[in-house]
Short mmCIF file of C-alpha atoms in Angstrom, two decimals:
data_model
loop_
_atom_site.label_atom_id
_atom_site.label_comp_id
_atom_site.label_asym_id
_atom_site.label_seq_id
_atom_site.Cartn_x
_atom_site.Cartn_y
_atom_site.Cartn_z
CA MET A 1 10.80 58.83 44.52
CA THR A 2 13.51 56.46 43.11
CA ASP A 3 15.41 55.46 46.18
CA ASP A 4 15.30 56.13 49.52
CA ARG A 5 18.24 57.93 49.30
CA ALA A 6 16.61 59.79 46.36
CA PRO A 7 14.73 63.26 47.21
CA GLN A 8 11.01 63.34 48.26
CA ALA A 9 9.08 66.11 46.43
CA THR A 10 4.97 66.85 47.36
CA ASN A 11 4.35 68.50 44.13
CA GLN A 12 6.43 66.69 41.52
CA THR A 13 4.59 68.25 38.24
CA ALA A 14 5.66 71.70 39.67
CA LEU A 15 9.30 70.51 40.05
CA LEU A 16 9.35 69.32 36.65
CA ASP A 17 7.42 71.74 34.20
CA GLY A 18 9.70 74.75 35.29
CA PRO A 19 11.18 76.82 32.74
CA SER A 20 14.15 75.14 30.89
CA ASP A 21 15.76 78.60 30.66
CA ASP A 22 16.82 77.88 34.18
CA VAL A 23 19.43 75.28 33.69
CA VAL A 24 20.60 75.97 29.46
CA GLU A 25 20.27 79.47 28.78
CA THR A 26 23.96 81.10 28.81
CA THR A 27 24.10 84.50 30.54
CA ASP A 28 26.89 86.90 31.62
CA CYS A 29 29.03 86.90 34.42
CA ALA A 30 26.29 89.42 36.64
CA SER A 31 23.98 86.98 36.23
CA ASN A 32 22.67 84.38 38.96
CA GLU A 33 21.05 81.93 36.33
CA PRO A 34 23.29 78.97 36.09
CA THR A 35 25.66 78.44 32.94
CA SER A 36 25.99 74.54 33.78
CA PHE A 37 24.34 71.06 35.21
CA ALA A 38 26.68 71.63 38.08
CA GLU A 39 25.72 75.18 38.94
CA ALA A 40 22.06 74.24 38.00
CA ILE A 41 22.44 71.46 40.60
CA GLU A 42 24.10 72.99 43.04
CA GLN A 43 21.48 75.94 43.16
CA VAL A 44 18.47 74.00 43.34
CA GLY A 45 20.01 71.28 45.76
CA ALA A 46 21.36 67.99 45.00
CA GLY A 47 19.10 66.56 47.35
CA SER A 48 16.06 67.97 46.10
CA LEU A 49 13.55 66.07 43.42
CA LEU A 50 14.83 68.42 40.56
CA GLY A 51 18.24 68.27 41.49
CA TYR A 52 17.94 64.31 41.32
CA ARG A 53 16.61 64.90 37.65
CA LEU A 54 19.06 67.53 36.35
CA GLN A 55 22.05 64.93 37.89
CA GLN A 56 20.31 62.49 35.32
CA GLN A 57 20.42 65.03 32.28
CA ALA A 58 24.20 65.56 33.08
CA ILE A 59 24.60 61.85 33.18
CA LEU A 60 22.96 61.37 29.85
CA SER A 61 25.16 64.38 28.33
CA ASP A 62 28.50 62.55 29.91
CA PHE A 63 27.93 59.45 28.50
CA GLY A 64 26.45 60.71 25.24
CA LEU A 65 29.83 62.04 24.95
CA PHE A 66 31.40 58.84 25.99
CA ALA A 67 29.98 56.98 23.69
CA LEU A 68 30.75 59.13 20.79
CA GLN A 69 34.48 58.79 21.33
CA CYS A 70 34.24 54.90 22.32
CA ARG A 71 35.87 52.34 20.31
CA ASP A 72 35.65 49.46 22.06
CA ASN A 73 32.39 47.78 22.71
CA GLU A 74 32.84 46.22 26.27
CA ALA A 75 33.85 49.48 27.28
CA LEU A 76 31.00 51.15 26.19
CA LEU A 77 28.73 48.57 27.91
CA ALA A 78 30.36 48.46 31.37
CA LYS A 79 30.61 52.18 30.91
CA ALA A 80 26.47 52.11 30.52
CA ALA A 81 25.97 49.99 33.58
CA GLU A 82 27.94 52.37 35.54
CA MET A 83 26.80 55.28 34.91
CA ALA A 84 22.95 54.01 34.82
CA ALA A 85 23.35 53.01 38.02
CA ASP A 86 24.48 56.21 38.79
CA GLY A 87 22.07 57.95 37.42
CA MET A 88 18.76 55.90 39.07
CA GLN A 89 21.27 56.38 42.23
CA THR A 90 21.53 52.46 43.06
CA SER A 91 24.46 50.11 43.41
CA LEU A 92 22.83 47.17 40.42
CA CYS A 93 23.16 47.45 37.04
CA LYS A 94 22.77 45.26 34.49
CA VAL A 95 23.03 45.46 30.42
CA LEU A 96 21.93 42.13 28.67
CA GLU A 97 22.31 40.68 25.51
CA TYR A 98 19.51 38.56 23.64
CA ARG A 99 20.84 35.21 22.04
CA ALA A 100 18.31 33.57 19.57
CA GLU A 101 19.73 30.22 19.54
CA GLN A 102 19.22 30.05 23.59
CA HIS A 103 16.53 32.20 24.05
CA ASP A 104 17.73 33.89 26.84
CA LEU A 105 19.38 37.00 28.41
CA ILE A 106 22.72 36.82 29.11
CA PHE A 107 24.22 39.18 31.75
CA ARG A 108 27.13 41.23 28.93
CA ALA A 109 27.84 44.14 31.48
CA GLY A 110 27.00 45.04 34.95
CA VAL A 111 27.80 47.01 38.23
CA GLY A 112 27.17 45.41 42.05
CA TRP A 113 26.85 41.72 41.10
CA ARG A 114 29.06 38.93 42.33
CA ALA A 115 32.39 37.36 40.74
CA GLY A 116 31.12 35.44 37.91
CA VAL A 117 27.89 36.64 36.95
CA ILE A 118 29.28 38.98 34.12
CA GLY A 119 29.51 36.83 30.97
CA LYS A 120 28.53 33.43 32.58
CA VAL A 121 24.92 33.96 33.98
CA SER A 122 21.58 34.20 31.94
CA LEU A 123 17.85 34.83 32.78
CA ALA A 124 15.39 33.16 30.42
CA ALA A 125 13.51 35.60 27.94
CA ASP A 126 9.89 34.82 27.88
CA ASP A 127 7.42 37.24 29.39
CA LYS A 128 7.46 36.31 33.02
CA SER A 129 10.00 37.29 33.64
CA PRO A 130 10.12 41.61 34.21
CA ALA A 131 13.52 41.49 31.58
CA GLY A 132 12.18 38.74 29.01
CA PHE A 133 8.47 40.66 28.82
CA ALA A 134 10.60 44.58 28.38
CA TYR A 135 12.55 42.45 25.39
CA GLN A 136 9.24 40.61 24.29
CA ASN A 137 6.95 43.37 24.01
CA GLY A 138 9.29 46.53 23.32
CA THR A 139 7.55 47.78 26.81
CA PRO A 140 9.18 49.52 30.03
CA VAL A 141 8.57 47.56 32.76
CA ILE A 142 8.78 48.45 36.46
CA SER A 143 8.77 46.59 39.40
CA ASN A 144 8.35 48.61 42.96
CA HIS A 145 7.52 44.88 44.99
CA LEU A 146 9.03 42.16 43.45
CA GLU A 147 8.74 40.19 46.61
CA GLY A 148 5.36 40.53 46.30
CA GLU A 149 5.17 40.77 42.12
CA GLU A 150 2.34 38.58 40.63
CA ARG A 151 3.06 39.26 36.85
CA PHE A 152 6.65 37.81 36.78
CA ARG A 153 8.52 35.91 38.70
CA THR A 154 11.66 37.12 39.93
CA PRO A 155 15.31 35.35 38.80
CA LYS A 156 17.20 33.61 41.44
CA ILE A 157 20.11 35.71 40.72
CA MET A 158 18.03 39.25 41.70
CA VAL A 159 16.97 37.06 45.13
CA GLU A 160 20.24 36.25 45.70
CA HIS A 161 21.23 39.95 45.41
CA GLY A 162 18.30 40.92 47.80
CA VAL A 163 16.73 43.11 45.09
CA ARG A 164 13.16 44.59 45.78
CA ARG A 165 12.56 46.62 42.99
CA ALA A 166 13.35 47.08 38.87
CA ILE A 167 13.10 48.87 36.18
CA ASN A 168 13.71 47.33 32.24
CA VAL A 169 13.94 48.95 29.05
CA LEU A 170 14.72 47.73 25.35
CA ILE A 171 18.14 48.55 23.85
CA SER A 172 17.50 48.66 20.08
CA THR A 173 19.71 48.85 17.08
CA THR A 174 18.96 49.47 13.37
CA ALA A 175 19.53 45.80 13.31
CA GLY A 176 16.45 45.51 15.62
CA PRO A 177 15.77 44.51 19.30
CA TRP A 178 19.41 43.76 20.53
CA GLY A 179 18.79 43.35 24.62
CA VAL A 180 17.68 45.09 27.59
CA LEU A 181 19.23 47.93 30.11
CA GLU A 182 17.73 46.65 33.75
CA VAL A 183 18.54 49.08 36.66
CA ASP A 184 17.51 47.17 40.42
CA SER A 185 17.78 48.32 44.13
CA PRO A 186 18.00 45.79 46.89
CA SER A 187 16.07 49.20 48.98
CA ALA A 188 12.65 49.67 49.29
CA GLY A 189 11.42 52.91 47.44
CA GLN A 190 9.47 53.94 44.11
CA PHE A 191 10.87 53.83 40.12
CA GLU A 192 8.85 56.36 38.35
CA ALA A 193 7.85 57.15 35.41
CA ALA A 194 10.32 59.97 34.66
CA ASP A 195 12.63 57.39 35.44
CA ILE A 196 11.56 55.53 32.49
CA ALA A 197 12.65 58.22 30.68
CA PHE A 198 15.77 58.76 31.48
CA LEU A 199 16.32 55.16 31.32
CA GLN A 200 15.23 54.72 27.68
CA GLY A 201 17.08 58.02 26.93
CA PHE A 202 20.02 55.79 27.75
CA ALA A 203 19.29 52.84 26.39
CA ASN A 204 18.51 54.78 23.10
CA LEU A 205 22.03 56.51 23.34
CA LEU A 206 24.04 53.12 23.63
CA GLY A 207 21.67 51.17 20.68
CA VAL A 208 23.11 54.14 18.44
CA ALA A 209 26.42 53.86 19.92
CA MET A 210 26.74 49.93 18.99
CA ASP A 211 25.41 50.94 15.29
CA ARG A 212 28.46 53.02 15.13
CA GLN A 213 31.27 50.84 16.59
CA GLU A 214 29.37 48.48 14.13
CA GLY A 215 29.54 50.57 11.13
CA GLU A 216 32.86 51.29 11.90
CA ARG A 217 33.93 47.74 12.59
CA ARG A 218 32.27 46.72 8.60
CA LEU A 219 34.00 49.82 6.91
CA ALA A 220 37.44 48.69 8.69
CA GLU A 221 37.11 45.12 7.46
CA ALA A 222 36.26 46.47 3.99
CA ILE A 223 38.73 48.57 4.06
CA ASP A 224 41.28 45.64 5.02
CA TYR A 225 39.47 43.72 2.12
CA GLN A 226 40.31 46.62 -0.59
CA LYS A 227 44.08 46.46 0.91
CA VAL A 228 44.03 42.58 -0.11
CA LEU A 229 42.53 43.35 -3.28
CA VAL A 230 45.13 45.96 -4.30
CA ARG A 231 48.26 44.10 -2.64
CA GLU A 232 47.06 41.14 -5.49
CA ALA A 233 46.21 43.18 -8.33
CA SER A 234 50.01 44.80 -7.84
CA HIS A 235 51.44 41.65 -6.91
CA ARG A 236 49.85 40.17 -10.98
CA VAL A 237 50.96 43.49 -12.32
CA LYS A 238 54.32 43.28 -11.29
CA ASN A 239 54.71 39.05 -12.73
CA SER A 240 53.21 40.32 -15.81
CA LEU A 241 55.52 43.15 -16.47
CA THR A 242 58.17 41.01 -14.99
CA MET A 243 57.23 38.47 -18.18
CA LEU A 244 56.98 41.18 -20.84
CA SER A 245 60.08 42.36 -19.83
CA SER A 246 61.72 38.95 -20.46
CA ILE A 247 60.21 38.36 -23.45
CA LEU A 248 61.38 41.67 -24.72
CA HIS A 249 64.69 41.01 -23.34
CA LEU A 250 64.64 37.49 -25.27
CA GLN A 251 63.34 39.41 -28.75
CA SER A 252 66.56 41.83 -28.60
CA ARG A 253 68.80 38.98 -28.19
CA SER A 254 67.46 37.28 -31.28
CA ASN A 255 67.22 40.21 -33.26
CA PRO A 256 70.04 40.66 -35.90
CA LEU A 257 69.78 44.78 -36.40
CA PRO A 258 72.00 46.28 -33.25
CA GLU A 259 69.55 48.88 -33.10
CA VAL A 260 66.31 47.16 -32.98
CA SER A 261 68.18 45.05 -29.88
CA SER A 262 69.07 48.12 -28.29
CA ALA A 263 65.62 49.56 -28.47
CA LEU A 264 63.98 46.35 -27.23
CA ASN A 265 67.17 45.74 -24.09
CA GLU A 266 66.15 49.42 -23.28
CA ALA A 267 62.23 48.79 -23.10
CA SER A 268 63.12 45.88 -21.21
CA GLY A 269 64.86 47.68 -18.74
CA HIS A 270 62.56 50.52 -18.18
CA VAL A 271 58.94 47.35 -17.62
CA ILE A 272 61.37 45.86 -15.44
CA ALA A 273 61.44 48.97 -13.57
CA ILE A 274 58.19 49.33 -13.22
CA ALA A 275 57.65 46.14 -12.06
CA ARG A 276 59.89 46.76 -9.28
CA THR A 277 58.05 49.66 -8.38
CA HIS A 278 55.06 47.74 -8.69
CA ASP A 279 56.54 45.49 -6.02
CA GLN A 280 57.65 48.05 -3.70
CA LEU A 281 54.27 49.31 -3.65
CA TRP A 282 52.62 45.92 -2.36
CA ARG A 283 55.11 45.26 -0.39
CA GLN A 284 55.13 48.07 1.70
CA ASP A 285 51.44 48.80 1.58
CA THR A 286 50.84 52.45 2.82
CA GLY A 287 50.86 54.31 -0.09
CA ARG A 288 54.49 55.62 0.16
CA ILE A 289 58.05 54.14 -0.79
CA GLU A 290 60.69 54.06 0.73
CA ILE A 291 63.51 55.22 -1.16
CA PRO A 292 66.41 52.87 0.66
CA ALA A 293 64.31 49.92 -0.74
CA LEU A 294 63.55 51.36 -3.77
CA ILE A 295 67.00 52.15 -5.08
CA LYS A 296 68.48 48.78 -3.77
CA ASP A 297 65.89 46.89 -5.61
CA LEU A 298 66.29 48.81 -8.99
CA CYS A 299 70.38 48.81 -8.75
CA ALA A 300 70.50 45.16 -7.89
CA SER A 301 68.10 44.58 -10.92
CA LEU A 302 70.28 46.77 -13.33
CA SER A 303 73.58 44.99 -12.17
CA THR A 304 72.13 41.70 -13.65
CA GLN A 305 70.87 43.63 -16.90
CA LEU A 306 74.09 45.72 -17.23
CA ALA A 307 77.26 43.76 -16.66
CA THR A 308 79.99 46.04 -17.34
CA VAL A 309 79.00 48.79 -14.69
CA THR A 310 79.43 48.13 -11.05
CA LEU A 311 76.87 50.09 -9.25
CA GLU A 312 77.19 52.06 -6.24
CA CYS A 313 73.52 52.81 -4.13
CA SER A 314 73.09 54.63 -1.07
CA ALA A 315 69.81 57.09 -0.49
CA ASP A 316 68.71 58.92 2.71
CA ASP A 317 65.91 57.73 5.22
CA ILE A 318 63.42 59.26 3.40
CA SER A 319 59.86 57.88 1.52
CA LEU A 320 58.51 58.84 -2.09
CA HIS A 321 54.67 59.66 -2.29
CA ALA A 322 53.35 56.27 -4.65
CA ASP A 323 52.73 58.24 -8.00
CA GLN A 324 55.87 59.75 -8.09
CA ALA A 325 57.76 56.27 -7.38
CA VAL A 326 57.25 55.19 -11.17
CA ALA A 327 58.91 58.36 -12.48
CA VAL A 328 61.96 57.80 -10.42
CA GLY A 329 62.12 54.01 -11.25
CA LEU A 330 62.24 54.89 -14.81
CA LEU A 331 64.65 57.95 -14.78
CA LEU A 332 67.45 55.78 -12.82
CA THR A 333 67.03 53.40 -15.23
CA GLU A 334 67.26 55.70 -18.37
CA LEU A 335 70.27 57.27 -16.91
CA VAL A 336 72.26 54.07 -15.52
CA THR A 337 71.33 52.32 -18.95
CA ASN A 338 72.63 55.47 -20.87
CA ALA A 339 76.13 55.60 -18.08
CA ALA A 340 76.57 51.95 -19.37
CA LYS A 341 76.32 52.58 -22.96
CA TYR A 342 78.35 55.93 -23.28
CA ALA A 343 80.29 56.39 -20.25
CA TYR A 344 83.08 53.71 -20.35
CA GLY A 345 82.15 51.49 -23.24
CA ASP A 346 83.24 47.94 -23.10
CA ALA A 347 85.79 48.50 -20.46
CA GLY A 348 83.12 49.17 -18.22
CA GLY A 349 83.22 51.45 -15.21
CA ARG A 350 81.66 52.63 -11.94
CA VAL A 351 78.74 54.49 -11.47
CA VAL A 352 77.34 55.33 -8.70
CA VAL A 353 73.65 56.71 -7.41
CA THR A 354 72.70 58.97 -4.25
CA ALA A 355 69.06 60.18 -3.08
CA LYS A 356 69.09 62.59 -0.56
CA ALA A 357 66.68 65.02 1.18
CA GLN A 358 67.21 68.66 1.08
CA ASP A 359 65.05 70.97 3.11
CA SER A 360 61.46 69.99 1.67
CA ALA A 361 62.97 68.74 -1.63
CA ILE A 362 64.49 65.46 -2.95
CA VAL A 363 67.87 65.02 -4.89
CA VAL A 364 68.09 62.09 -6.83
CA THR A 365 71.95 62.20 -8.69
CA VAL A 366 73.40 59.17 -11.35
CA ARG A 367 77.12 60.23 -11.79
CA ASP A 368 79.86 58.37 -13.38
CA PHE A 369 83.50 58.40 -13.81
CA GLY A 370 84.10 58.05 -17.60
CA LYS A 371 84.47 60.49 -20.24
CA GLY A 372 81.82 63.14 -19.39
CA LEU A 373 79.05 64.88 -21.68
CA PRO A 374 79.58 66.16 -25.30
CA GLU A 375 80.81 69.75 -25.44
CA ALA A 376 77.80 70.09 -27.49
CA PHE A 377 75.18 68.03 -24.91
CA ASP A 378 72.20 70.71 -24.10
CA LEU A 379 70.35 68.88 -21.97
CA THR A 380 67.50 72.11 -22.33
CA SER A 381 67.13 71.61 -26.06
CA ARG A 382 64.14 70.35 -27.45
CA SER A 383 65.62 70.04 -30.77
CA SER A 384 66.98 66.33 -29.46
CA THR A 385 65.74 63.51 -31.34
CA SER A 386 66.91 61.37 -28.58
CA LEU A 387 64.00 59.13 -27.22
CA GLY A 388 65.93 59.06 -23.98
CA MET A 389 66.54 62.72 -23.67
CA GLN A 390 62.69 63.13 -24.69
CA LEU A 391 61.66 60.69 -21.92
CA ILE A 392 64.07 62.00 -19.25
CA ARG A 393 62.62 65.34 -19.79
CA THR A 394 59.03 64.20 -19.74
CA LEU A 395 59.69 62.00 -16.37
CA VAL A 396 60.94 65.43 -14.74
CA ARG A 397 58.45 67.25 -15.45
CA SER A 398 55.66 64.52 -14.17
CA LEU A 399 57.59 65.30 -10.79
CA ASP A 400 57.22 69.20 -10.89
CA GLY A 401 61.38 68.83 -10.90
CA VAL A 402 64.09 70.30 -12.20
CA ILE A 403 67.22 68.41 -14.01
CA GLU A 404 70.62 69.16 -14.20
CA ALA A 405 74.25 67.84 -15.98
CA GLY A 406 77.66 68.45 -15.80
CA SER A 407 81.04 66.87 -16.28
CA ASP A 408 83.35 66.95 -13.43
CA GLY A 409 85.94 63.75 -13.36
CA GLY A 410 82.71 62.09 -15.48
CA ALA A 411 79.04 63.10 -16.06
CA TRP A 412 76.69 63.72 -13.64
CA PHE A 413 72.63 64.15 -13.55
CA ALA A 414 71.14 65.70 -10.52
CA ILE A 415 67.27 65.62 -10.48
CA THR A 416 65.51 68.04 -7.49
CA PHE A 417 61.40 67.35 -7.11
CA PRO A 418 59.35 68.36 -3.99
CA ALA A 419 58.96 65.96 -1.64
CA LYS A 420 54.90 65.38 -1.24
CA PRO A 421 54.16 64.84 2.29
CA ALA A 422 52.28 61.57 3.40
CA HIS A 423 48.36 63.21 3.14
CA GLY A 424 49.32 64.39 0.04
#
């Protein structure tokens, strides 16, 4: 018997060794055999010894599910104390953690104890107390008559709460012994070997759950550290590319050949576009880039490089997958630079950049209000020797997109490409 409220039995072995099919086998609706713990307990009677053991198994099952889902260690320990007490039909239970420096076992969680005990009171961890013996030897301890116990001393806190009997089992994790799970009762009665099986199983589940939580904590720390490294690397790449762009720009200005100067200046613009995209990547830190922020940043950069162009930029509140961002940045840089070179001449003019959501696609448009496209302009011609047009076609293909162009009060280019989902 486990408690003066627990069921009595004259033939415990016969009750416990009955066929398990009565409990776990699933049957059809016409059968009288139970299909759940609740039905099994009701059938044998909650007040019987078998019903009592079935209740313990049901509690173990429920705690296992809770432990699998719980992410908070304090909540896990508190629930363990509550459910272990329920399983032993008593009002007192405590979870004790061993502290090496103090060589004691501190109350980490519990039920039934007065205020100010949890997290404050500790027990000596030597083998002269029931909990200390269980921790030191890794052996379950039953003390059914603490008032007359000669093997162990009774801790003061247990005397204050009128504890008459106790059962202690070790809590272990992969790191080694962690602490002790103890159930106490102020009533007369007997804790039995079957109670050890229940409580040790409970402690084993608790140890596994704590291992899982520790593993998840370390994994989260590792992921956070990797994010820091990625942000730092991306920031350094951005700085290096910015420096390279500046060097190309300086060489462009100092080169006496106009065609070389122009090529170097275009290369500088491409490099700075990539640098700006990397800047957005590490700032947003989501694996995606918000298009409004990217376009605003690129337009600000292009405005400083292209003094004759007035840029007007707008974008819907949509985001790009990270691997699309560089291609979009380079496309915008190339198309805006072309508009500055060919649409207006030295007088300059207005260029409008937009990005809009269209069903499951994104449409990026660059429009000027200048002289328009040449009559012989063929966007799809692969015979074009223009490096700029070859680059544009290559970038569009990398986006799995299509590009259209036309003249309507100026030249316009529209690139349509699929929006990658957040998990893509």
